[in-house]
Amino acid sequence: MIRSDFDALIGALGKHILGKPQQIKLALTCMLAQGHLLIEDLPGMGKTTLSHALARLFNLDYSRIQFTSDLLPSDMLGATIFNAQTQDFVFRPGPVFNQLILADEINRASPKTQSALLESMEEQQVSIDGTTYPLPTPFFVIGTQNPTFQSGTYPLPESQLDRFLMKISLGYPDWEAEKAMLSDAGIKDDTVSYSVEQLCDWQQRVKKVHASDAVINYILRLVTMSRTTPGFPHALSPRASKALLQAARAWAFIHNRDHVLPDDIQAVFVAVSEHRLRASYQDTDEDTSFSQRLLESVDPLAA
Amino acid sequence: MKGTGLPVKGHRATLILSIAMLVLTVVLNQPLMGWVMLMMTCAAVIRFYLFRAGQTQKLSQRLVNLLAVLACIALAWFSGQQGLLEIMVNLLVTGCALKLLVLRRTKDFLQLTACAFFLTGCALIFEQALSTAIVLSIIVLLLLLGLQQLYAPQLAFKKHLSANVKLGLQALPIASLLFLIMPQLPPLWGMPAGKSTQTGLSESMTPGDIAALTQSTDRVFTATFSQALPPPQQRYWRAMVLESFNGNTWTVSEYRKQQQLLSQFTTRTLEAEPQGNWAEYQLIIEPNASKWLYALDVSRPADRASLTKVISNQDYSLSTVQPVMSKQLFDMQYNADAKKPLAANGIDTQLNLQLPVSGKNPRAKDWAQQLRHRYSDNNALVDAIMRYFADQNFSYTLTPGAMPEHPVDTFLFERQAGFCAHYASAMTYVLRETGIPARIVSGYQGGEAITQNALSVYQYDAHAWVEAAPDGKTWERFDPTAMVAMSRLQYGFQQSMADQHADMPLFSRARARDSALLGGLFAMIDTVNYQWSRWVLGFDNERQQDMLTDILGEKTTTKLALFGLAVMLFITGLLALYFIPKPAARYTDEIQRLYDSLSARLHKLTGVERANLSARQYLHLLAPHLDAQTFSLFEQFTQQYEKIRYVPSGQQRNHYARLRSQHRILMKQLKKGMGGFRPSPLTEE
């Protein structure tokens, strides 16, 4: 049964990241919606742990790319090398040819490298020396970035932030969770595990979740509000409304429903739209949340 | 750190603010010093450049601080030459220019905008012409646009503009109504007088020193007559009387100045019902920072409001209690036939026979003695002097050259060319030598009819003439200039100077006379400006009272209170018209209607509003407020609603029917169980 599947799954993940069920659900939603995830947080908050856990859970090929300011696109995508034995050029695929990539500290790399990764995310293929190499399916990138106010960062431009389906941040765990983490460190339950095929199947089924006119109208009202009301530095693009629907479908799916409710949209709305609404030059620690304001001013029920 | 940084390149809000600041600086050109204007221009240009190129390397804070220090030193240096008000405006503009250079955060932007609004108000101190008012309104519009652009950069510029114009149009009727009805309070503080702003006639006249008279085309005042205009020969506008002479310079006598000061503190009363033929007129004086008023002979204030502002001096001149710092309106009346008797205490004779003891102007003195011998009758003597000007080869010129030594002699017997001051000075001097009391009156002569019954007088109409008392009892006006340049008096200054046009600036009013188009344009602008000053700037407390009397008839407290109430209600009505939300559009959707009617009902009963919650969230929110039966009914209803709305294949005929019947049952239940509800925790207290 799907229901028990997801409960077990979320429970298993929750053993790795304690006290963060909402973020775990969002990450899973993002994966099922075939989008990419951006995690913004301070170092040491469990970004890497979460991606490790996800990879292990679905038995995905996993690689971690540590972004630094001197990382070149070829370091990541791979390069064509001369093989002296066969007197031939062979392509050596880089770490990007994996099913789950952890692009760690993505905003430490130079813009050139950043855009190389984001391009492969969008196209799901890599072109080197005129040859196109498809990336594996499923292909899921978890980018992590440090808050932009930290030194040595190149903030991702708005156009590239848009490529990430969701942006979440984990935040500090609460007292109980951290205490539990410190006392049973190392005890992890890896009995729950799923195949890659299962994941692909779910991804296909997410696409079939029903979104009624009322739900689509609600999404349209939200994005229109952001375009016509003063006070929003960036309006939501059609790409954003597509992402919103996709994420809401996945959210409905992991809650064992075959149709989307306005509540699903509300649940994913902040994660999907906040990084698109906020101008890159604005500090993220500001207290007014643009997406929260949108949610509060749009009636989910009107026909 | 709080407050968000602003982008530099392509930030349209900053560009709009810079433009507004630049235009404002140009409007404020009168009080501003050249280098301050230059600084603002530089700041705006740098902003334009940053807008286009987005150079991230901005001016360093250190450099701007240095500039600020230098600017402060310069301001302090120049503060002696300017009035307090001007220096303060300069200081504010300098500050704005520097801030514009280092504009980094939203906070800075808001500060600058607030300063710009304040400066817009300040600009009205210096100029109140209609054109200025229009430009200032545009600046306000620009500033508002900048604010909108700051807060909603994603919206189209056109949208901002239309929103702005709409707001303006909405505010307009309310503003005009308040302007007409609100009681006008007197100013709370006086405006410091600027040193540089005093314009017009000066209190001393040294004809010999002036080599060439420059003519300004600034308007001095406008007079509106209730009856016909006075004939050109009577248009002598008296400003001040110069009675003290030291051989070179004529000044207002110290005695008169003291009297004037004293009479400020004495109570003035309107004279009893006027004798003779008094005609009413209204003066609109342009700001000139002086206290002298311009009036026809013999004038006096016509009503109580003007009486409080005007002092009637013993020498028949009029002055104001406060210097005229902004356009002001005075209601006057004049009687052309009134006599001007000398003061009974002999002070007039004493002052006006005074002559310097120096041995200056000996030839004029001799000539006076000869005249005295020849004519025993004073009137004949005065005629002889007037004739002398006509018979000899005297000419009228604006460029007579300087006459430093024995100015009267040089003028009378050598040059024989000069302008009004020379003629008046020479004649008064000779008359005093012969023992006839005489003095110089300076003021304006003539005026240009801008409407049927209004005259505008310009700086180039400035004139000086002689007042003498041949019979020792009443003052009479003599104008020696008229003997040589009759046309100057009959047709005004313009006509008589036709041959001297070459000296005029290209686009002057004087030149405009030659071209029908330009002339028409000037006349039209004059008329519009005149109406503006008369009806808008001149709308003072008294006119407001008059208007109220016109509307209400006799003013009683009840009537006034009712009127005030009616106006308030009208304004409230207008505001309500704008702010009351439009009635919601009729439901096109039956399901939503059912849901909304139910939730409205529940809101009324429990006090819990749905307020943009989803159906499911509202159900949970209501749970503690409903009894079990109602809750389960509402839960079923909500589920049915969600089913139709969101579940595939939910939109079937029987689902609608079911929802409708559930709605009916629930409504009945709500009506029945009115008492069974627990009120919301908020209202429980």
Coordinates of C-alpha atoms in Angstrom, one line a residue, chain B residues 17-497:
Chain B
L17 CA 14.1 60.6 -7.9
S18 CA 17.2 62.2 -9.6
I19 CA 15.1 63.8 -12.3
A20 CA 12.6 65.2 -9.7
M21 CA 15.5 66.6 -7.7
L22 CA 17.1 68.2 -10.7
V23 CA 13.8 69.9 -11.8
L24 CA 13.3 71.0 -8.2
T25 CA 16.7 72.6 -8.1
V26 CA 15.9 74.5 -11.3
V27 CA 12.6 75.7 -9.8
L28 CA 14.5 76.8 -6.7
N29 CA 17.0 78.8 -8.7
Q30 CA 16.1 82.0 -7.0
P31 CA 17.4 81.2 -3.5
L32 CA 20.1 78.7 -4.6
M33 CA 23.7 79.7 -5.1
G34 CA 25.3 78.7 -8.3
W35 CA 27.7 76.1 -6.9
V36 CA 24.8 74.4 -5.0
M37 CA 22.9 74.0 -8.2
L38 CA 26.0 72.7 -9.9
M39 CA 26.5 70.2 -7.2
M40 CA 22.9 68.8 -7.5
T41 CA 23.3 68.7 -11.3
C42 CA 26.6 66.7 -10.9
A43 CA 24.9 64.3 -8.4
A44 CA 22.0 63.8 -10.9
V45 CA 24.3 63.2 -13.8
I46 CA 26.3 60.7 -11.8
R47 CA 23.1 58.9 -11.1
F48 CA 22.1 58.9 -14.8
Y49 CA 25.5 57.4 -15.5
L50 CA 25.1 54.7 -12.8
F51 CA 21.7 53.9 -14.1
R52 CA 23.0 53.2 -17.6
A53 CA 26.4 51.7 -16.9
G54 CA 25.8 50.3 -13.4
Q55 CA 29.4 51.0 -12.4
T56 CA 29.6 49.2 -9.1
Q57 CA 32.5 51.3 -7.9
K58 CA 30.6 54.1 -6.4
L59 CA 32.1 57.2 -4.8
S60 CA 33.9 56.4 -1.6
Q61 CA 32.3 57.5 1.6
R62 CA 35.5 59.3 2.5
L63 CA 35.3 61.5 -0.6
V64 CA 31.6 62.3 0.0
N65 CA 32.4 63.2 3.6
L66 CA 35.2 65.5 2.4
L67 CA 32.7 67.1 0.0
A68 CA 30.3 67.6 2.8
V69 CA 32.8 69.3 5.0
L70 CA 33.8 71.6 2.1
A71 CA 30.2 72.4 1.3
C72 CA 29.6 73.3 5.0
I73 CA 32.6 75.6 5.0
A74 CA 31.4 77.3 1.8
L75 CA 27.8 77.7 3.2
A76 CA 29.2 79.2 6.4
W77 CA 31.3 81.6 4.3
F78 CA 28.4 82.7 2.1
S79 CA 25.9 82.8 5.0
G80 CA 26.7 86.5 5.6
Q81 CA 25.6 87.5 2.1
Q82 CA 22.3 85.7 2.2
G83 CA 19.3 85.6 4.4
L84 CA 18.8 82.8 6.9
L85 CA 16.0 81.3 4.9
E86 CA 18.1 81.1 1.7
I87 CA 21.0 79.6 3.6
M88 CA 18.8 76.9 5.1
V89 CA 17.4 76.0 1.7
N90 CA 20.9 75.9 0.3
L91 CA 22.0 73.6 3.1
L92 CA 19.1 71.3 2.5
V93 CA 19.7 71.1 -1.3
T94 CA 23.4 70.5 -0.6
G95 CA 22.6 67.7 1.8
C96 CA 20.2 66.2 -0.8
A97 CA 22.8 66.3 -3.5
L98 CA 25.4 64.5 -1.3
K99 CA 22.8 61.9 -0.3
L100 CA 21.9 61.3 -3.9
L101 CA 25.5 60.5 -4.5
V102 CA 25.6 57.8 -1.8
L103 CA 22.1 56.5 -2.2
R104 CA 22.4 52.9 -1.0
R105 CA 19.4 51.7 1.0
T106 CA 15.7 52.0 1.0
K107 CA 15.9 54.2 4.1
D108 CA 18.1 56.7 2.2
F109 CA 15.6 56.8 -0.7
L110 CA 12.7 57.5 1.7
Q111 CA 14.6 60.2 3.4
L112 CA 15.5 61.9 0.2
T113 CA 11.9 61.7 -1.0
A114 CA 10.7 63.3 2.2
C115 CA 13.3 66.1 1.8
A116 CA 12.2 66.6 -1.8
F117 CA 8.5 67.0 -0.7
F118 CA 9.7 69.5 1.9
L119 CA 11.7 71.5 -0.7
T120 CA 8.7 71.5 -3.0
G121 CA 6.8 73.3 -0.2
C122 CA 9.8 75.7 0.2
A123 CA 9.8 76.5 -3.5
L124 CA 6.3 78.1 -3.0
I125 CA 7.9 80.6 -0.6
F126 CA 9.9 82.1 -3.4
E127 CA 7.5 81.9 -6.3
Q128 CA 3.8 81.4 -6.5
A129 CA 3.1 81.9 -10.2
L130 CA 0.7 79.5 -11.9
S131 CA 3.6 78.1 -14.0
T132 CA 5.6 77.3 -10.8
A133 CA 2.6 75.7 -9.3
I134 CA 2.2 73.4 -12.3
V135 CA 5.9 72.5 -12.4
L136 CA 5.7 71.7 -8.6
S137 CA 2.7 69.5 -9.1
I138 CA 4.6 67.6 -11.8
I139 CA 7.5 67.2 -9.3
V140 CA 5.1 65.8 -6.7
L141 CA 3.8 63.4 -9.3
L142 CA 7.4 62.3 -10.1
L143 CA 8.2 61.8 -6.5
L144 CA 5.1 59.6 -6.0
L145 CA 6.0 57.7 -9.1
G146 CA 9.5 57.1 -7.7
L147 CA 8.0 55.7 -4.5
Q148 CA 5.7 53.4 -6.4
Q149 CA 8.6 52.3 -8.6
L150 CA 10.5 51.6 -5.5
Y151 CA 7.9 49.4 -3.9
A152 CA 6.5 47.7 -7.0
P153 CA 9.2 47.6 -9.6
Q154 CA 7.6 44.7 -11.4
L155 CA 4.6 46.8 -12.5
A156 CA 4.5 48.7 -15.8
F157 CA 5.4 52.4 -15.7
K158 CA 2.1 53.1 -17.4
K159 CA 0.2 51.4 -14.6
H160 CA 1.9 53.5 -11.9
L161 CA 1.2 56.7 -13.9
S162 CA -2.5 55.9 -14.3
A163 CA -2.8 55.0 -10.6
N164 CA -1.1 58.2 -9.7
V165 CA -3.3 60.3 -11.9
K166 CA -6.4 58.5 -10.6
L167 CA -5.4 59.3 -7.0
G168 CA -4.7 62.9 -7.9
L169 CA -8.1 63.3 -9.5
Q170 CA -9.8 61.7 -6.5
A171 CA -8.0 64.1 -4.2
L172 CA -8.7 67.2 -6.3
P173 CA -12.4 67.8 -5.4
I174 CA -11.6 67.2 -1.7
A175 CA -8.6 69.5 -1.8
S176 CA -10.5 72.3 -3.5
L177 CA -13.4 72.0 -1.1
L178 CA -11.1 72.1 1.9
F179 CA -9.3 75.1 0.3
L180 CA -12.6 76.9 0.0
I181 CA -14.1 76.0 3.3
M182 CA -11.4 75.3 5.9
P183 CA -10.8 78.4 8.1
Q184 CA -7.5 80.0 7.1
L185 CA -5.3 80.2 10.2
P186 CA -2.7 83.0 10.4
P187 CA 0.9 81.9 10.1
L188 CA 2.4 80.5 13.2
W189 CA 5.8 82.1 12.7
G190 CA 7.3 84.9 10.6
M191 CA 9.4 84.3 7.6
P192 CA 13.0 85.5 8.1
A193 CA 13.5 88.3 5.5
G194 CA 16.1 87.5 2.9
K195 CA 18.7 90.1 2.1
S196 CA 18.8 89.3 -1.6
T197 CA 15.1 89.4 -2.1
Q198 CA 14.4 93.1 -1.6
T199 CA 13.5 94.5 -5.0
G200 CA 12.0 97.6 -6.5
L201 CA 12.5 101.2 -5.5
S202 CA 15.2 102.1 -3.0
E203 CA 14.8 104.5 -0.1
S204 CA 17.5 106.8 -1.5
M205 CA 18.1 108.4 -4.8
T206 CA 21.3 109.8 -6.1
P207 CA 20.6 111.0 -9.6
G208 CA 24.2 112.2 -10.3
D209 CA 25.7 108.8 -9.7
I210 CA 23.6 106.9 -12.1
A211 CA 25.1 106.7 -15.5
A212 CA 22.6 104.4 -17.0
L213 CA 19.3 103.2 -15.8
T214 CA 18.7 99.5 -16.4
Q215 CA 15.1 98.6 -16.9
S216 CA 13.6 95.4 -15.6
T217 CA 10.4 93.9 -16.9
D218 CA 9.3 92.3 -13.6
R219 CA 5.8 93.0 -12.6
V220 CA 5.5 95.1 -9.5
F221 CA 1.8 95.0 -8.8
T222 CA -1.6 94.7 -10.4
A223 CA -4.5 96.9 -9.6
T224 CA -8.1 95.9 -10.2
F225 CA -10.6 98.8 -10.2
S226 CA -14.2 98.3 -9.3
Q227 CA -15.1 101.1 -11.7
A228 CA -13.4 102.5 -14.8
L229 CA -9.6 102.8 -15.0
P230 CA -8.2 106.2 -14.0
P231 CA -7.1 108.3 -17.0
P232 CA -3.4 107.9 -17.9
Q233 CA -2.6 111.4 -16.5
Q234 CA -3.8 110.3 -13.0
R235 CA -1.8 107.1 -12.9
Y236 CA 0.8 108.2 -10.4
W237 CA 1.4 105.4 -7.9
R238 CA 3.0 107.0 -4.9
A239 CA 5.5 104.8 -3.0
M240 CA 7.7 106.9 -0.9
V241 CA 8.4 110.5 -0.3
L242 CA 12.1 111.7 -0.3
E243 CA 12.5 114.8 1.7
S244 CA 16.0 114.8 3.0
F245 CA 18.8 116.1 0.7
N246 CA 22.5 116.2 1.3
G247 CA 23.6 117.8 -1.9
N248 CA 23.8 114.5 -3.8
T249 CA 21.3 112.0 -2.4
W250 CA 17.7 112.2 -1.6
T251 CA 16.4 110.0 1.2
V252 CA 13.3 109.4 3.3
S253 CA 13.7 111.7 6.2
E254 CA 14.6 110.2 9.6
Y255 CA 11.6 112.0 11.1
R256 CA 9.2 110.2 8.8
K257 CA 10.8 106.9 9.5
Q258 CA 10.3 107.3 13.2
Q259 CA 6.8 108.4 12.7
Q260 CA 6.2 105.3 10.6
L261 CA 7.6 103.1 13.3
L262 CA 5.5 104.8 16.0
S263 CA 2.3 104.5 14.0
Q264 CA 2.8 100.7 13.8
F265 CA 1.8 100.6 17.4
T266 CA -1.0 103.0 17.4
T267 CA -4.5 101.8 16.7
R268 CA -5.8 102.7 13.3
T269 CA -9.4 103.3 12.7
L270 CA -11.3 103.5 9.5
E271 CA -12.4 107.0 8.8
A272 CA -16.0 107.9 9.0
E273 CA -18.1 107.6 5.9
P274 CA -15.9 109.1 3.1
Q275 CA -16.6 112.5 1.8
G276 CA -16.4 113.0 -1.9
N277 CA -15.8 110.7 -4.7
W278 CA -13.9 107.6 -3.5
A279 CA -13.3 104.7 -5.9
E280 CA -12.4 101.2 -4.7
Y281 CA -9.5 99.2 -6.1
Q282 CA -7.6 96.2 -5.2
L283 CA -3.8 95.8 -5.2
I284 CA -2.0 92.5 -5.7
I285 CA 1.6 93.2 -4.8
E286 CA 4.3 90.9 -6.0
P287 CA 6.7 89.9 -3.2
N288 CA 9.4 92.6 -2.9
A289 CA 10.5 92.3 0.8
S290 CA 9.9 96.0 1.4
K291 CA 7.3 97.8 3.4
W292 CA 6.2 100.4 0.9
L293 CA 2.8 100.2 -0.8
Y294 CA 2.0 101.7 -4.1
A295 CA -1.2 103.7 -4.2
L296 CA -2.9 106.4 -6.2
D297 CA -3.3 109.8 -4.7
V298 CA -5.0 110.0 -2.2
S299 CA -5.6 106.4 -1.0
R300 CA -6.5 104.7 2.1
P301 CA -7.4 101.2 3.2
A302 CA -11.0 100.3 2.2
D303 CA -11.8 97.6 4.8
R304 CA -10.8 96.3 8.1
A305 CA -8.6 93.5 6.9
S306 CA -6.5 95.9 4.9
L307 CA -6.5 98.4 7.7
T308 CA -4.7 96.0 9.9
K309 CA -2.0 95.6 7.4
V310 CA -1.5 99.2 6.2
I311 CA -0.1 102.3 7.8
S312 CA -1.2 105.7 6.3
N313 CA 1.8 108.0 6.7
Q314 CA 1.6 111.7 7.2
D315 CA 3.3 112.3 3.9
Y316 CA 0.4 110.5 2.2
S317 CA 2.5 107.5 1.5
L318 CA 1.3 104.1 2.6
S319 CA 3.3 101.3 4.1
T320 CA 2.7 97.8 5.3
V321 CA 3.2 96.5 8.8
Q322 CA 5.1 93.5 7.6
P323 CA 7.4 93.4 4.6
V324 CA 5.6 91.9 1.6
M325 CA 7.3 88.5 1.4
S326 CA 4.6 86.7 -0.7
K327 CA 2.0 87.9 -3.1
Q328 CA -0.5 90.0 -1.1
L329 CA -3.8 91.5 -1.7
F330 CA -4.9 94.9 -0.4
D331 CA -8.4 96.5 -0.7
M332 CA -7.9 100.2 -1.2
Q333 CA -10.0 103.2 -2.1
Y334 CA -8.8 106.5 -3.7
N335 CA -10.1 110.0 -4.3
A336 CA -8.4 111.8 -7.1
D337 CA -9.9 115.1 -6.1
A338 CA -8.9 115.1 -2.5
K339 CA -6.6 117.8 -1.3
K340 CA -3.3 117.1 0.4
P341 CA -3.0 119.8 3.1
L342 CA 0.3 120.4 4.8
A343 CA 0.5 119.3 8.4
A344 CA -0.7 121.9 10.8
N345 CA 2.3 121.8 13.0
G346 CA 4.6 123.2 10.3
I347 CA 6.8 120.1 10.2
D348 CA 6.2 119.7 6.5
T349 CA 7.5 123.2 5.8
Q350 CA 10.4 122.7 8.0
L351 CA 11.4 119.4 6.4
N352 CA 10.9 120.5 2.9
L353 CA 12.8 123.8 2.9
Q354 CA 15.8 122.0 4.3
L355 CA 18.9 122.4 2.2
P356 CA 22.5 121.2 2.7
V357 CA 24.9 123.9 3.9
S358 CA 27.7 122.8 1.6
G359 CA 28.6 125.1 -1.2
K360 CA 27.4 122.7 -3.8
N361 CA 25.4 123.7 -6.9
P362 CA 26.1 127.4 -6.8
R363 CA 24.7 128.2 -10.2
A364 CA 21.4 126.7 -9.4
K365 CA 21.4 128.7 -6.2
D366 CA 22.0 131.9 -8.2
W367 CA 19.3 131.0 -10.7
A368 CA 16.8 130.5 -7.8
Q369 CA 17.6 134.0 -6.4
Q370 CA 17.0 135.5 -9.9
L371 CA 13.7 133.8 -10.2
R372 CA 12.7 134.9 -6.7
H373 CA 13.4 138.5 -7.7
R374 CA 11.5 138.3 -10.9
Y375 CA 8.4 136.5 -9.7
S376 CA 6.7 137.5 -6.5
D377 CA 3.9 135.0 -7.1
N378 CA 4.8 131.5 -6.2
N379 CA 2.6 129.9 -8.9
A380 CA 4.2 132.0 -11.6
L381 CA 7.6 131.0 -10.3
V382 CA 6.8 127.3 -10.5
D383 CA 5.4 127.9 -14.0
A384 CA 8.6 129.6 -15.0
I385 CA 10.7 126.6 -13.9
M386 CA 8.5 124.2 -15.7
R387 CA 8.7 126.4 -18.8
Y388 CA 12.5 126.4 -18.5
F389 CA 12.5 122.7 -19.0
A390 CA 10.2 123.0 -22.0
D391 CA 12.0 125.9 -23.6
Q392 CA 15.6 124.9 -23.2
N393 CA 17.0 122.0 -25.2
F394 CA 16.3 119.3 -22.5
S395 CA 16.0 115.7 -23.6
Y396 CA 14.9 112.5 -21.9
T397 CA 17.5 109.7 -21.9
L398 CA 18.2 106.6 -19.9
T399 CA 22.0 107.0 -20.3
P400 CA 22.8 110.5 -19.1
G401 CA 26.3 109.7 -17.8
A402 CA 27.5 110.4 -14.3
M403 CA 27.5 113.8 -12.8
P404 CA 29.5 113.6 -9.6
E405 CA 30.3 117.3 -9.0
H406 CA 27.4 119.7 -8.5
P407 CA 24.9 117.4 -10.0
V408 CA 22.1 119.9 -10.2
D409 CA 24.2 122.5 -11.9
T410 CA 25.6 120.1 -14.3
F411 CA 22.2 118.8 -15.2
L412 CA 20.4 122.2 -15.4
F413 CA 23.0 124.1 -17.4
E414 CA 25.4 121.7 -19.1
R415 CA 24.1 118.3 -20.0
Q416 CA 20.4 119.1 -20.1
A417 CA 19.6 115.4 -20.5
G418 CA 18.5 112.8 -18.0
F419 CA 15.7 110.8 -16.7
C420 CA 12.9 111.5 -14.2
A421 CA 15.2 111.5 -11.1
H422 CA 17.3 114.3 -12.6
Y423 CA 14.4 116.4 -13.4
A424 CA 12.6 115.9 -10.1
S425 CA 15.8 116.4 -8.1
A426 CA 16.8 119.7 -9.9
M427 CA 13.3 121.2 -9.7
T428 CA 12.9 120.3 -6.0
Y429 CA 16.3 121.8 -5.2
V430 CA 15.6 125.1 -7.0
L431 CA 12.1 125.4 -5.4
R432 CA 13.6 124.9 -2.0
E433 CA 16.1 127.6 -2.8
T434 CA 13.3 130.0 -3.6
G435 CA 11.6 129.2 -0.3
I436 CA 8.8 127.1 -1.6
P437 CA 8.3 123.7 0.2
A438 CA 9.1 120.9 -2.2
R439 CA 9.9 117.2 -2.1
I440 CA 10.4 114.3 -4.4
V441 CA 7.9 111.5 -4.6
S442 CA 9.1 108.2 -6.1
G443 CA 6.8 105.5 -7.3
Y444 CA 5.5 104.2 -10.5
Q445 CA 3.7 106.0 -13.3
G446 CA 1.4 104.5 -15.9
G447 CA 0.6 100.8 -16.1
E448 CA -0.6 98.5 -18.8
A449 CA -4.3 97.5 -19.0
I450 CA -4.4 93.7 -18.9
T451 CA -8.2 93.5 -18.7
Q452 CA -11.1 95.9 -18.9
N453 CA -10.5 97.1 -15.3
A454 CA -7.1 95.9 -14.3
L455 CA -3.7 97.5 -14.6
S456 CA -0.3 95.8 -14.4
V457 CA 2.7 98.0 -13.4
Y458 CA 6.2 96.8 -14.2
Q459 CA 9.6 97.8 -12.8
Y460 CA 10.3 99.9 -15.9
D461 CA 7.3 102.1 -15.0
A462 CA 9.3 103.5 -12.0
H463 CA 9.2 107.2 -11.9
A464 CA 9.9 110.2 -9.7
W465 CA 8.1 113.5 -9.6
V466 CA 7.8 116.7 -7.5
E467 CA 5.4 117.7 -4.9
A468 CA 5.4 121.4 -4.0
A469 CA 3.2 123.7 -2.0
P470 CA 3.3 127.1 -3.8
D471 CA 0.5 128.4 -1.6
G472 CA 2.1 127.0 1.6
K473 CA -1.1 125.1 2.4
T474 CA -1.7 122.1 0.0
W475 CA 0.7 119.8 -1.8
E476 CA 0.4 119.9 -5.6
R477 CA 2.0 117.5 -8.0
F478 CA 4.4 118.8 -10.7
D479 CA 6.1 116.5 -13.2
P480 CA 9.0 118.2 -14.9
T481 CA 9.7 115.1 -16.9
A482 CA 6.4 115.6 -18.6
M483 CA 7.7 118.9 -20.1
V484 CA 10.4 117.1 -22.1
A485 CA 8.8 113.7 -22.7
M486 CA 5.1 114.1 -22.9
S487 CA 4.7 110.7 -24.5
R488 CA 6.4 109.0 -21.5
L489 CA 3.4 110.0 -19.5
Q490 CA 0.6 109.7 -22.0
Y491 CA 1.5 106.5 -23.6
G492 CA 3.7 104.9 -21.0
F493 CA 7.3 104.1 -21.0
Q494 CA 7.1 101.6 -23.9
Q495 CA 6.1 104.1 -26.5
S496 CA 8.5 106.8 -25.5
M497 CA 11.4 104.4 -25.6

